[in-house]
Amino acid sequence: MPVRRLPPLRALEAFVRVVRLGSAKAAANELALSPSALSRRVAALEDFTGKRLFTRQHQAMKLTDEGQAFYNVVAPKLEELAEAVESQVDRGQVLRLHLGVPSLFGGQRLFPRLPELRQLHPRLHIDIDTGPHLEARIGDSLDAAIVLSKEPEESFYKVQLDQNKVYAIVSKEMADELGPKPDRDKLSRQTFLIHNDLPESLDAWKAAIGMSDLEPASVDRFDSGQLVLEAAAQGLGIAIMHDDHFRRSHDGRLSRLYDIDVESPYRYWFVCRPKDLESRPVKLFHGWLVEAGL
């Protein structure tokens, strides 16, 4: 039986990465290619299929209808191929990832989804580290990390995971006491609760309510997001955290203080050294993380 002619696998990989990451630049970075090399691979795939998979405007690549249909058919087959190859390589060997994760992200976002990852990659096991200075320990005691930061160091490969608002979070009783609108006199008598990873969030929030010079009674700092939220629930102060932290807590004791939108200076990122993307554990986790939209 004759062997059918296959498209260039590297070109297929480049195509799928661009679609999944939503950016040609991000795909090029992940594959350690120049933008022109990535474009040549995609062009080779278009020549092979006879289809225009992307429209190109300046440096942007937008998926066409034909490109979307091609992706819908091809992507699942590539996953099957990857799983088939994986099943024949290092059979039975545990793949171990040393991952740094902020404890609140781990509890609210990562752990509820880990069963999905285990089902997809049963040999992948993760050592979780919730200690301080995660970014500084990448390449030493950590293979990769989820960090809460304005932006990681330029030397790292990074993927932004979200974009958040700053919320003032209090107990329901304190929300009733402070009322629906900012009151300088009342706020100046309060304790504010700040996470060490979000030092400038209070300044952003005070500016948004028009009280940049507000001096509270105290600012208490924590290295644990769970403890910040628990302190707020116990009525110990006003927690300055993210909208996502508030929603995912599902804590009926908590309430948002005031209906004011404040852009956060911080966001969650996945980071690792570019060369570590070739490591099987890092590659598997990164691929799942991006696909899952965690």
PDB file of C-alpha atoms in Angstrom:
ATOM      1  CA  MET A   1       0.000   0.000   0.000  1.00  0.00           C
ATOM      2  CA  PRO A   2       1.569   3.337  -1.012  1.00  0.00           C
ATOM      3  CA  VAL A   3       2.454   5.797   1.744  1.00  0.00           C
ATOM      4  CA  ARG A   4       0.558   9.029   1.463  1.00  0.00           C
ATOM      5  CA  ARG A   5       2.565  12.199   1.191  1.00  0.00           C
ATOM      6  CA  LEU A   6       2.585  14.063   4.496  1.00  0.00           C
ATOM      7  CA  PRO A   7       2.903  17.812   5.041  1.00  0.00           C
ATOM      8  CA  PRO A   8       6.063  19.075   6.763  1.00  0.00           C
ATOM      9  CA  LEU A   9       5.561  18.316  10.464  1.00  0.00           C
ATOM     10  CA  ARG A  10       7.504  21.402  11.515  1.00  0.00           C
ATOM     11  CA  ALA A  11       5.200  23.516   9.392  1.00  0.00           C
ATOM     12  CA  LEU A  12       2.170  21.881  11.006  1.00  0.00           C
ATOM     13  CA  GLU A  13       3.624  22.519  14.456  1.00  0.00           C
ATOM     14  CA  ALA A  14       4.222  26.189  13.621  1.00  0.00           C
ATOM     15  CA  PHE A  15       0.661  26.551  12.323  1.00  0.00           C
ATOM     16  CA  VAL A  16      -0.888  24.973  15.431  1.00  0.00           C
ATOM     17  CA  ARG A  17       1.255  27.065  17.786  1.00  0.00           C
ATOM     18  CA  VAL A  18       0.194  30.312  16.098  1.00  0.00           C
ATOM     19  CA  VAL A  19      -3.482  29.356  16.409  1.00  0.00           C
ATOM     20  CA  ARG A  20      -3.250  28.187  20.031  1.00  0.00           C
ATOM     21  CA  LEU A  21      -1.136  31.076  21.290  1.00  0.00           C
ATOM     22  CA  GLY A  22      -3.052  33.651  19.257  1.00  0.00           C
ATOM     23  CA  SER A  23       0.150  35.372  18.225  1.00  0.00           C
ATOM     24  CA  ALA A  24       2.826  34.725  15.617  1.00  0.00           C
ATOM     25  CA  LYS A  25       5.364  36.433  17.874  1.00  0.00           C
ATOM     26  CA  ALA A  26       4.528  34.180  20.816  1.00  0.00           C
ATOM     27  CA  ALA A  27       4.669  31.094  18.583  1.00  0.00           C
ATOM     28  CA  ALA A  28       8.047  32.144  17.194  1.00  0.00           C
ATOM     29  CA  ASN A  29       9.396  32.697  20.704  1.00  0.00           C
ATOM     30  CA  GLU A  30       8.150  29.320  21.877  1.00  0.00           C
ATOM     31  CA  LEU A  31       9.686  27.516  18.908  1.00  0.00           C
ATOM     32  CA  ALA A  32      12.910  29.573  19.155  1.00  0.00           C
ATOM     33  CA  LEU A  33      12.405  30.844  15.596  1.00  0.00           C
ATOM     34  CA  SER A  34      12.756  34.244  14.017  1.00  0.00           C
ATOM     35  CA  PRO A  35       9.463  35.763  12.777  1.00  0.00           C
ATOM     36  CA  SER A  36      10.607  35.283   9.170  1.00  0.00           C
ATOM     37  CA  ALA A  37      11.434  31.592   9.782  1.00  0.00           C
ATOM     38  CA  LEU A  38       8.016  31.027  11.319  1.00  0.00           C
ATOM     39  CA  SER A  39       6.365  32.770   8.379  1.00  0.00           C
ATOM     40  CA  ARG A  40       8.268  30.535   5.935  1.00  0.00           C
ATOM     41  CA  ARG A  41       7.050  27.401   7.705  1.00  0.00           C
ATOM     42  CA  VAL A  42       3.440  28.559   7.569  1.00  0.00           C
ATOM     43  CA  ALA A  43       3.868  29.534   3.914  1.00  0.00           C
ATOM     44  CA  ALA A  44       5.225  26.041   3.165  1.00  0.00           C
ATOM     45  CA  LEU A  45       2.092  24.539   4.715  1.00  0.00           C
ATOM     46  CA  GLU A  46      -0.117  26.850   2.651  1.00  0.00           C
ATOM     47  CA  ASP A  47       1.738  25.772  -0.503  1.00  0.00           C
ATOM     48  CA  PHE A  48       1.259  22.124   0.424  1.00  0.00           C
ATOM     49  CA  THR A  49      -2.483  22.443   1.153  1.00  0.00           C
ATOM     50  CA  GLY A  50      -3.263  24.983  -1.540  1.00  0.00           C
ATOM     51  CA  LYS A  51      -5.215  26.956   1.064  1.00  0.00           C
ATOM     52  CA  ARG A  52      -4.743  30.421   2.474  1.00  0.00           C
ATOM     53  CA  LEU A  53      -4.620  29.699   6.197  1.00  0.00           C
ATOM     54  CA  PHE A  54      -3.941  33.230   7.444  1.00  0.00           C
ATOM     55  CA  THR A  55      -4.439  36.780   6.299  1.00  0.00           C
ATOM     56  CA  ARG A  56      -1.408  38.954   6.981  1.00  0.00           C
ATOM     57  CA  GLN A  57      -1.612  42.597   8.003  1.00  0.00           C
ATOM     58  CA  HIS A  58       1.666  44.204   8.976  1.00  0.00           C
ATOM     59  CA  GLN A  59       3.048  41.724  11.557  1.00  0.00           C
ATOM     60  CA  ALA A  60      -0.323  40.226  12.525  1.00  0.00           C
ATOM     61  CA  MET A  61      -1.617  36.874  11.251  1.00  0.00           C
ATOM     62  CA  LYS A  62      -5.382  36.321  11.361  1.00  0.00           C
ATOM     63  CA  LEU A  63      -6.866  32.858  10.806  1.00  0.00           C
ATOM     64  CA  THR A  64      -9.076  32.552   7.708  1.00  0.00           C
ATOM     65  CA  ASP A  65     -12.227  30.432   7.543  1.00  0.00           C
ATOM     66  CA  GLU A  66     -10.249  27.815   5.588  1.00  0.00           C
ATOM     67  CA  GLY A  67      -7.521  28.012   8.212  1.00  0.00           C
ATOM     68  CA  GLN A  68     -10.022  27.450  11.020  1.00  0.00           C
ATOM     69  CA  ALA A  69     -11.530  24.444   9.243  1.00  0.00           C
ATOM     70  CA  PHE A  70      -8.037  23.021   8.660  1.00  0.00           C
ATOM     71  CA  TYR A  71      -7.114  23.526  12.318  1.00  0.00           C
ATOM     72  CA  ASN A  72     -10.329  21.848  13.521  1.00  0.00           C
ATOM     73  CA  VAL A  73      -9.468  18.728  11.522  1.00  0.00           C
ATOM     74  CA  VAL A  74      -5.711  18.596  12.013  1.00  0.00           C
ATOM     75  CA  ALA A  75      -5.202  19.619  15.664  1.00  0.00           C
ATOM     76  CA  PRO A  76      -6.894  16.540  17.196  1.00  0.00           C
ATOM     77  CA  LYS A  77      -4.879  14.250  14.906  1.00  0.00           C
ATOM     78  CA  LEU A  78      -1.629  15.907  15.967  1.00  0.00           C
ATOM     79  CA  GLU A  79      -2.577  15.316  19.611  1.00  0.00           C
ATOM     80  CA  GLU A  80      -3.228  11.656  18.813  1.00  0.00           C
ATOM     81  CA  LEU A  81       0.148  11.414  17.103  1.00  0.00           C
ATOM     82  CA  ALA A  82       1.896  13.072  20.063  1.00  0.00           C
ATOM     83  CA  GLU A  83       0.186  10.699  22.495  1.00  0.00           C
ATOM     84  CA  ALA A  84       1.081   7.690  20.354  1.00  0.00           C
ATOM     85  CA  VAL A  85       4.742   8.672  20.253  1.00  0.00           C
ATOM     86  CA  GLU A  86       4.740   9.478  23.975  1.00  0.00           C
ATOM     87  CA  SER A  87       3.329   6.047  24.774  1.00  0.00           C
ATOM     88  CA  GLN A  88       6.373   4.456  23.115  1.00  0.00           C
ATOM     89  CA  VAL A  89       8.987   6.690  24.727  1.00  0.00           C
ATOM     90  CA  ASP A  90      10.275   6.319  28.286  1.00  0.00           C
ATOM     91  CA  ARG A  91       7.485   3.849  29.026  1.00  0.00           C
ATOM     92  CA  GLY A  92       6.655   3.903  32.715  1.00  0.00           C
ATOM     93  CA  GLN A  93       9.122   6.645  33.574  1.00  0.00           C
ATOM     94  CA  VAL A  94       7.799   9.414  35.787  1.00  0.00           C
ATOM     95  CA  LEU A  95       8.121  12.922  34.359  1.00  0.00           C
ATOM     96  CA  ARG A  96       8.697  15.361  37.200  1.00  0.00           C
ATOM     97  CA  LEU A  97       8.135  19.126  37.121  1.00  0.00           C
ATOM     98  CA  HIS A  98       9.361  21.424  39.895  1.00  0.00           C
ATOM     99  CA  LEU A  99       6.799  24.235  39.759  1.00  0.00           C
ATOM    100  CA  GLY A 100       6.606  27.414  41.811  1.00  0.00           C
ATOM    101  CA  VAL A 101       3.059  28.618  42.456  1.00  0.00           C
ATOM    102  CA  PRO A 102       1.585  31.355  44.690  1.00  0.00           C
ATOM    103  CA  SER A 103      -0.559  29.557  47.240  1.00  0.00           C
ATOM    104  CA  LEU A 104      -3.765  31.431  46.371  1.00  0.00           C
ATOM    105  CA  PHE A 105      -3.362  30.687  42.635  1.00  0.00           C
ATOM    106  CA  GLY A 106      -2.696  27.061  43.489  1.00  0.00           C
ATOM    107  CA  GLY A 107      -5.779  26.704  45.652  1.00  0.00           C
ATOM    108  CA  GLN A 108      -8.192  28.716  43.507  1.00  0.00           C
ATOM    109  CA  ARG A 109      -7.082  27.998  39.946  1.00  0.00           C
ATOM    110  CA  LEU A 110      -4.529  25.210  39.586  1.00  0.00           C
ATOM    111  CA  PHE A 111      -5.631  22.415  41.891  1.00  0.00           C
ATOM    112  CA  PRO A 112      -9.285  22.329  40.745  1.00  0.00           C
ATOM    113  CA  ARG A 113      -7.998  21.616  37.201  1.00  0.00           C
ATOM    114  CA  LEU A 114      -5.109  19.239  37.966  1.00  0.00           C
ATOM    115  CA  PRO A 115      -7.266  16.105  37.520  1.00  0.00           C
ATOM    116  CA  GLU A 116      -7.629  17.103  33.845  1.00  0.00           C
ATOM    117  CA  LEU A 117      -3.856  17.315  33.485  1.00  0.00           C
ATOM    118  CA  ARG A 118      -3.357  13.964  35.216  1.00  0.00           C
ATOM    119  CA  GLN A 119      -5.850  12.334  32.863  1.00  0.00           C
ATOM    120  CA  LEU A 120      -4.065  13.752  29.809  1.00  0.00           C
ATOM    121  CA  HIS A 121      -0.534  13.024  31.040  1.00  0.00           C
ATOM    122  CA  PRO A 122      -0.620  10.371  33.795  1.00  0.00           C
ATOM    123  CA  ARG A 123       3.183  10.153  33.949  1.00  0.00           C
ATOM    124  CA  LEU A 124       3.589  13.866  34.688  1.00  0.00           C
ATOM    125  CA  HIS A 125       4.021  14.560  38.405  1.00  0.00           C
ATOM    126  CA  ILE A 126       4.425  18.033  39.878  1.00  0.00           C
ATOM    127  CA  ASP A 127       6.374  19.109  42.942  1.00  0.00           C
ATOM    128  CA  ILE A 128       4.660  22.298  44.145  1.00  0.00           C
ATOM    129  CA  ASP A 129       6.662  25.080  45.805  1.00  0.00           C
ATOM    130  CA  THR A 130       4.729  28.023  47.300  1.00  0.00           C
ATOM    131  CA  GLY A 131       7.771  29.703  48.848  1.00  0.00           C
ATOM    132  CA  PRO A 132       8.923  33.285  48.289  1.00  0.00           C
ATOM    133  CA  HIS A 133      10.978  34.756  45.430  1.00  0.00           C
ATOM    134  CA  LEU A 134       9.746  32.227  42.864  1.00  0.00           C
ATOM    135  CA  GLU A 135      11.060  34.117  39.845  1.00  0.00           C
ATOM    136  CA  ALA A 136      14.565  34.301  41.312  1.00  0.00           C
ATOM    137  CA  ARG A 137      14.672  30.523  41.769  1.00  0.00           C
ATOM    138  CA  ILE A 138      13.746  29.539  38.211  1.00  0.00           C
ATOM    139  CA  GLY A 139      16.581  27.498  36.728  1.00  0.00           C
ATOM    140  CA  ASP A 140      17.843  26.609  40.193  1.00  0.00           C
ATOM    141  CA  SER A 141      15.327  24.797  42.397  1.00  0.00           C
ATOM    142  CA  LEU A 142      12.423  25.434  39.998  1.00  0.00           C
ATOM    143  CA  ASP A 143      11.846  24.378  36.385  1.00  0.00           C
ATOM    144  CA  ALA A 144       9.062  26.936  35.906  1.00  0.00           C
ATOM    145  CA  ALA A 145       6.720  29.117  37.937  1.00  0.00           C
ATOM    146  CA  ILE A 146       3.461  30.998  38.030  1.00  0.00           C
ATOM    147  CA  VAL A 147       4.290  34.489  39.284  1.00  0.00           C
ATOM    148  CA  LEU A 148       2.251  37.558  40.199  1.00  0.00           C
ATOM    149  CA  SER A 149       4.149  40.465  38.718  1.00  0.00           C
ATOM    150  CA  LYS A 150       4.004  43.621  36.612  1.00  0.00           C
ATOM    151  CA  GLU A 151       6.140  41.812  34.054  1.00  0.00           C
ATOM    152  CA  PRO A 152       8.829  39.139  34.479  1.00  0.00           C
ATOM    153  CA  GLU A 153      12.456  39.651  33.528  1.00  0.00           C
ATOM    154  CA  GLU A 154      13.097  39.940  29.791  1.00  0.00           C
ATOM    155  CA  SER A 155      15.400  36.901  29.813  1.00  0.00           C
ATOM    156  CA  PHE A 156      12.475  34.577  30.623  1.00  0.00           C
ATOM    157  CA  TYR A 157       9.945  32.996  28.307  1.00  0.00           C
ATOM    158  CA  LYS A 158       6.585  34.245  29.603  1.00  0.00           C
ATOM    159  CA  VAL A 159       2.867  33.872  28.975  1.00  0.00           C
ATOM    160  CA  GLN A 160       0.395  36.321  30.492  1.00  0.00           C
ATOM    161  CA  LEU A 161      -2.475  34.422  32.113  1.00  0.00           C
ATOM    162  CA  ASP A 162      -4.916  37.203  33.007  1.00  0.00           C
ATOM    163  CA  GLN A 163      -5.648  40.910  33.396  1.00  0.00           C
ATOM    164  CA  ASN A 164      -7.333  42.000  36.608  1.00  0.00           C
ATOM    165  CA  LYS A 165      -9.046  44.805  38.467  1.00  0.00           C
ATOM    166  CA  VAL A 166      -8.102  45.881  41.984  1.00  0.00           C
ATOM    167  CA  TYR A 167     -10.905  45.266  44.485  1.00  0.00           C
ATOM    168  CA  ALA A 168     -11.290  46.480  48.054  1.00  0.00           C
ATOM    169  CA  ILE A 169     -12.676  43.411  49.844  1.00  0.00           C
ATOM    170  CA  VAL A 170     -14.285  43.509  53.281  1.00  0.00           C
ATOM    171  CA  SER A 171     -16.644  41.583  55.517  1.00  0.00           C
ATOM    172  CA  LYS A 172     -20.330  42.175  54.823  1.00  0.00           C
ATOM    173  CA  GLU A 173     -20.647  43.897  58.200  1.00  0.00           C
ATOM    174  CA  MET A 174     -17.811  46.326  57.375  1.00  0.00           C
ATOM    175  CA  ALA A 175     -19.333  47.026  53.953  1.00  0.00           C
ATOM    176  CA  ASP A 176     -22.562  48.092  55.660  1.00  0.00           C
ATOM    177  CA  GLU A 177     -20.610  50.212  58.143  1.00  0.00           C
ATOM    178  CA  LEU A 178     -18.539  52.019  55.496  1.00  0.00           C
ATOM    179  CA  GLY A 179     -21.449  52.621  53.146  1.00  0.00           C
ATOM    180  CA  PRO A 180     -21.749  52.690  49.324  1.00  0.00           C
ATOM    181  CA  LYS A 181     -19.509  55.717  48.677  1.00  0.00           C
ATOM    182  CA  PRO A 182     -15.924  56.523  49.757  1.00  0.00           C
ATOM    183  CA  ASP A 183     -15.798  58.541  52.986  1.00  0.00           C
ATOM    184  CA  ARG A 184     -12.350  59.917  53.865  1.00  0.00           C
ATOM    185  CA  ASP A 185     -13.038  60.119  57.590  1.00  0.00           C
ATOM    186  CA  LYS A 186     -14.235  56.522  57.826  1.00  0.00           C
ATOM    187  CA  LEU A 187     -11.450  55.150  55.604  1.00  0.00           C
ATOM    188  CA  SER A 188      -8.729  56.965  57.551  1.00  0.00           C
ATOM    189  CA  ARG A 189      -9.719  54.944  60.637  1.00  0.00           C
ATOM    190  CA  GLN A 190      -9.381  51.579  58.882  1.00  0.00           C
ATOM    191  CA  THR A 191      -6.618  48.987  58.591  1.00  0.00           C
ATOM    192  CA  PHE A 192      -5.712  48.003  55.048  1.00  0.00           C
ATOM    193  CA  LEU A 193      -4.527  44.453  54.306  1.00  0.00           C
ATOM    194  CA  ILE A 194      -1.917  44.147  51.520  1.00  0.00           C
ATOM    195  CA  HIS A 195      -0.303  41.114  49.884  1.00  0.00           C
ATOM    196  CA  ASN A 196       3.472  41.387  49.528  1.00  0.00           C
ATOM    197  CA  ASP A 197       3.180  40.653  45.796  1.00  0.00           C
ATOM    198  CA  LEU A 198       0.766  43.581  45.245  1.00  0.00           C
ATOM    199  CA  PRO A 199       2.554  46.526  46.903  1.00  0.00           C
ATOM    200  CA  GLU A 200       1.314  49.249  44.518  1.00  0.00           C
ATOM    201  CA  SER A 201      -2.309  48.113  44.399  1.00  0.00           C
ATOM    202  CA  LEU A 202      -3.351  50.269  47.350  1.00  0.00           C
ATOM    203  CA  ASP A 203      -1.940  53.389  45.668  1.00  0.00           C
ATOM    204  CA  ALA A 204      -3.848  52.545  42.467  1.00  0.00           C
ATOM    205  CA  TRP A 205      -7.075  52.060  44.424  1.00  0.00           C
ATOM    206  CA  LYS A 206      -6.674  55.290  46.422  1.00  0.00           C
ATOM    207  CA  ALA A 207      -6.049  57.233  43.194  1.00  0.00           C
ATOM    208  CA  ALA A 208      -9.182  55.736  41.635  1.00  0.00           C
ATOM    209  CA  ILE A 209     -11.387  56.929  44.507  1.00  0.00           C
ATOM    210  CA  GLY A 210      -9.764  60.377  44.375  1.00  0.00           C
ATOM    211  CA  MET A 211      -7.898  60.058  47.680  1.00  0.00           C
ATOM    212  CA  SER A 212      -4.254  59.517  46.730  1.00  0.00           C
ATOM    213  CA  ASP A 213      -3.154  61.201  49.963  1.00  0.00           C
ATOM    214  CA  LEU A 214      -5.335  59.018  52.220  1.00  0.00           C
ATOM    215  CA  GLU A 215      -3.468  57.878  55.341  1.00  0.00           C
ATOM    216  CA  PRO A 216      -5.140  54.828  56.915  1.00  0.00           C
ATOM    217  CA  ALA A 217      -4.752  53.874  60.560  1.00  0.00           C
ATOM    218  CA  SER A 218      -2.453  50.993  59.545  1.00  0.00           C
ATOM    219  CA  VAL A 219      -1.280  48.934  56.572  1.00  0.00           C
ATOM    220  CA  ASP A 220      -0.771  45.262  57.481  1.00  0.00           C
ATOM    221  CA  ARG A 221       1.194  43.086  55.047  1.00  0.00           C
ATOM    222  CA  PHE A 222       0.867  39.360  54.340  1.00  0.00           C
ATOM    223  CA  ASP A 223       2.730  36.787  52.257  1.00  0.00           C
ATOM    224  CA  SER A 224      -0.370  34.594  51.888  1.00  0.00           C
ATOM    225  CA  GLY A 225      -3.390  35.489  49.781  1.00  0.00           C
ATOM    226  CA  GLN A 226      -5.611  33.080  51.706  1.00  0.00           C
ATOM    227  CA  LEU A 227      -4.740  34.827  54.950  1.00  0.00           C
ATOM    228  CA  VAL A 228      -5.452  38.257  53.464  1.00  0.00           C
ATOM    229  CA  LEU A 229      -8.956  37.131  52.485  1.00  0.00           C
ATOM    230  CA  GLU A 230      -9.537  35.388  55.811  1.00  0.00           C
ATOM    231  CA  ALA A 231      -8.442  38.494  57.713  1.00  0.00           C
ATOM    232  CA  ALA A 232     -10.947  40.540  55.693  1.00  0.00           C
ATOM    233  CA  ALA A 233     -13.702  37.987  56.336  1.00  0.00           C
ATOM    234  CA  GLN A 234     -12.993  38.251  60.058  1.00  0.00           C
ATOM    235  CA  GLY A 235     -13.458  42.027  59.916  1.00  0.00           C
ATOM    236  CA  LEU A 236      -9.789  42.833  60.544  1.00  0.00           C
ATOM    237  CA  GLY A 237      -9.502  45.342  57.719  1.00  0.00           C
ATOM    238  CA  ILE A 238      -9.900  46.189  54.037  1.00  0.00           C
ATOM    239  CA  ALA A 239      -8.134  43.699  51.755  1.00  0.00           C
ATOM    240  CA  ILE A 240      -6.721  45.121  48.534  1.00  0.00           C
ATOM    241  CA  MET A 241      -6.711  42.151  46.148  1.00  0.00           C
ATOM    242  CA  HIS A 242      -7.844  41.213  42.629  1.00  0.00           C
ATOM    243  CA  ASP A 243     -11.382  40.783  41.351  1.00  0.00           C
ATOM    244  CA  ASP A 244     -10.446  37.221  40.404  1.00  0.00           C
ATOM    245  CA  HIS A 245      -9.359  36.455  43.972  1.00  0.00           C
ATOM    246  CA  PHE A 246     -12.723  37.701  45.222  1.00  0.00           C
ATOM    247  CA  ARG A 247     -14.850  35.772  42.720  1.00  0.00           C
ATOM    248  CA  ARG A 248     -12.982  32.492  43.068  1.00  0.00           C
ATOM    249  CA  SER A 249     -13.059  32.576  46.865  1.00  0.00           C
ATOM    250  CA  HIS A 250     -16.822  31.795  46.860  1.00  0.00           C
ATOM    251  CA  ASP A 251     -16.827  33.149  50.418  1.00  0.00           C
ATOM    252  CA  GLY A 252     -20.249  34.407  51.446  1.00  0.00           C
ATOM    253  CA  ARG A 253     -18.701  36.384  54.300  1.00  0.00           C
ATOM    254  CA  LEU A 254     -16.951  38.752  51.893  1.00  0.00           C
ATOM    255  CA  SER A 255     -18.217  41.770  49.995  1.00  0.00           C
ATOM    256  CA  ARG A 256     -16.730  44.199  47.476  1.00  0.00           C
ATOM    257  CA  LEU A 257     -16.350  47.725  48.827  1.00  0.00           C
ATOM    258  CA  TYR A 258     -17.665  50.354  46.370  1.00  0.00           C
ATOM    259  CA  ASP A 259     -18.441  49.830  42.689  1.00  0.00           C
ATOM    260  CA  ILE A 260     -15.234  51.312  41.278  1.00  0.00           C
ATOM    261  CA  ASP A 261     -13.123  49.824  38.469  1.00  0.00           C
ATOM    262  CA  VAL A 262      -9.374  50.002  39.058  1.00  0.00           C
ATOM    263  CA  GLU A 263      -6.882  48.475  36.615  1.00  0.00           C
ATOM    264  CA  SER A 264      -4.341  46.354  38.463  1.00  0.00           C
ATOM    265  CA  PRO A 265      -0.621  46.976  37.871  1.00  0.00           C
ATOM    266  CA  TYR A 266      -0.123  43.211  38.324  1.00  0.00           C
ATOM    267  CA  ARG A 267      -1.086  39.985  36.562  1.00  0.00           C
ATOM    268  CA  TYR A 268      -0.275  36.289  36.685  1.00  0.00           C
ATOM    269  CA  TRP A 269       2.386  34.928  34.324  1.00  0.00           C
ATOM    270  CA  PHE A 270       3.778  31.519  33.454  1.00  0.00           C
ATOM    271  CA  VAL A 271       7.565  31.845  33.258  1.00  0.00           C
ATOM    272  CA  CYS A 272      10.528  29.601  32.546  1.00  0.00           C
ATOM    273  CA  ARG A 273      13.898  29.788  30.823  1.00  0.00           C
ATOM    274  CA  PRO A 274      13.466  29.568  27.015  1.00  0.00           C
ATOM    275  CA  LYS A 275      15.681  26.479  26.794  1.00  0.00           C
ATOM    276  CA  ASP A 276      13.551  24.676  29.390  1.00  0.00           C
ATOM    277  CA  LEU A 277      10.600  24.635  26.986  1.00  0.00           C
ATOM    278  CA  GLU A 278      12.403  21.696  25.369  1.00  0.00           C
ATOM    279  CA  SER A 279      12.166  19.779  28.653  1.00  0.00           C
ATOM    280  CA  ARG A 280       9.350  17.247  28.382  1.00  0.00           C
ATOM    281  CA  PRO A 281       7.705  18.055  31.777  1.00  0.00           C
ATOM    282  CA  VAL A 282       7.800  21.819  31.159  1.00  0.00           C
ATOM    283  CA  LYS A 283       6.557  21.402  27.591  1.00  0.00           C
ATOM    284  CA  LEU A 284       3.619  19.221  28.629  1.00  0.00           C
ATOM    285  CA  PHE A 285       2.560  21.533  31.462  1.00  0.00           C
ATOM    286  CA  HIS A 286       2.951  24.672  29.353  1.00  0.00           C
ATOM    287  CA  GLY A 287       0.917  23.202  26.501  1.00  0.00           C
ATOM    288  CA  TRP A 288      -1.874  22.176  28.847  1.00  0.00           C
ATOM    289  CA  LEU A 289      -1.847  25.513  30.660  1.00  0.00           C
ATOM    290  CA  VAL A 290      -2.232  27.503  27.446  1.00  0.00           C
ATOM    291  CA  GLU A 291      -4.876  25.154  26.047  1.00  0.00           C
ATOM    292  CA  ALA A 292      -6.857  25.079  29.305  1.00  0.00           C
ATOM    293  CA  GLY A 293      -6.880  28.886  29.588  1.00  0.00           C
ATOM    294  CA  LEU A 294      -6.227  28.579  33.302  1.00  0.00           C
TER     295      LEU A 294
END
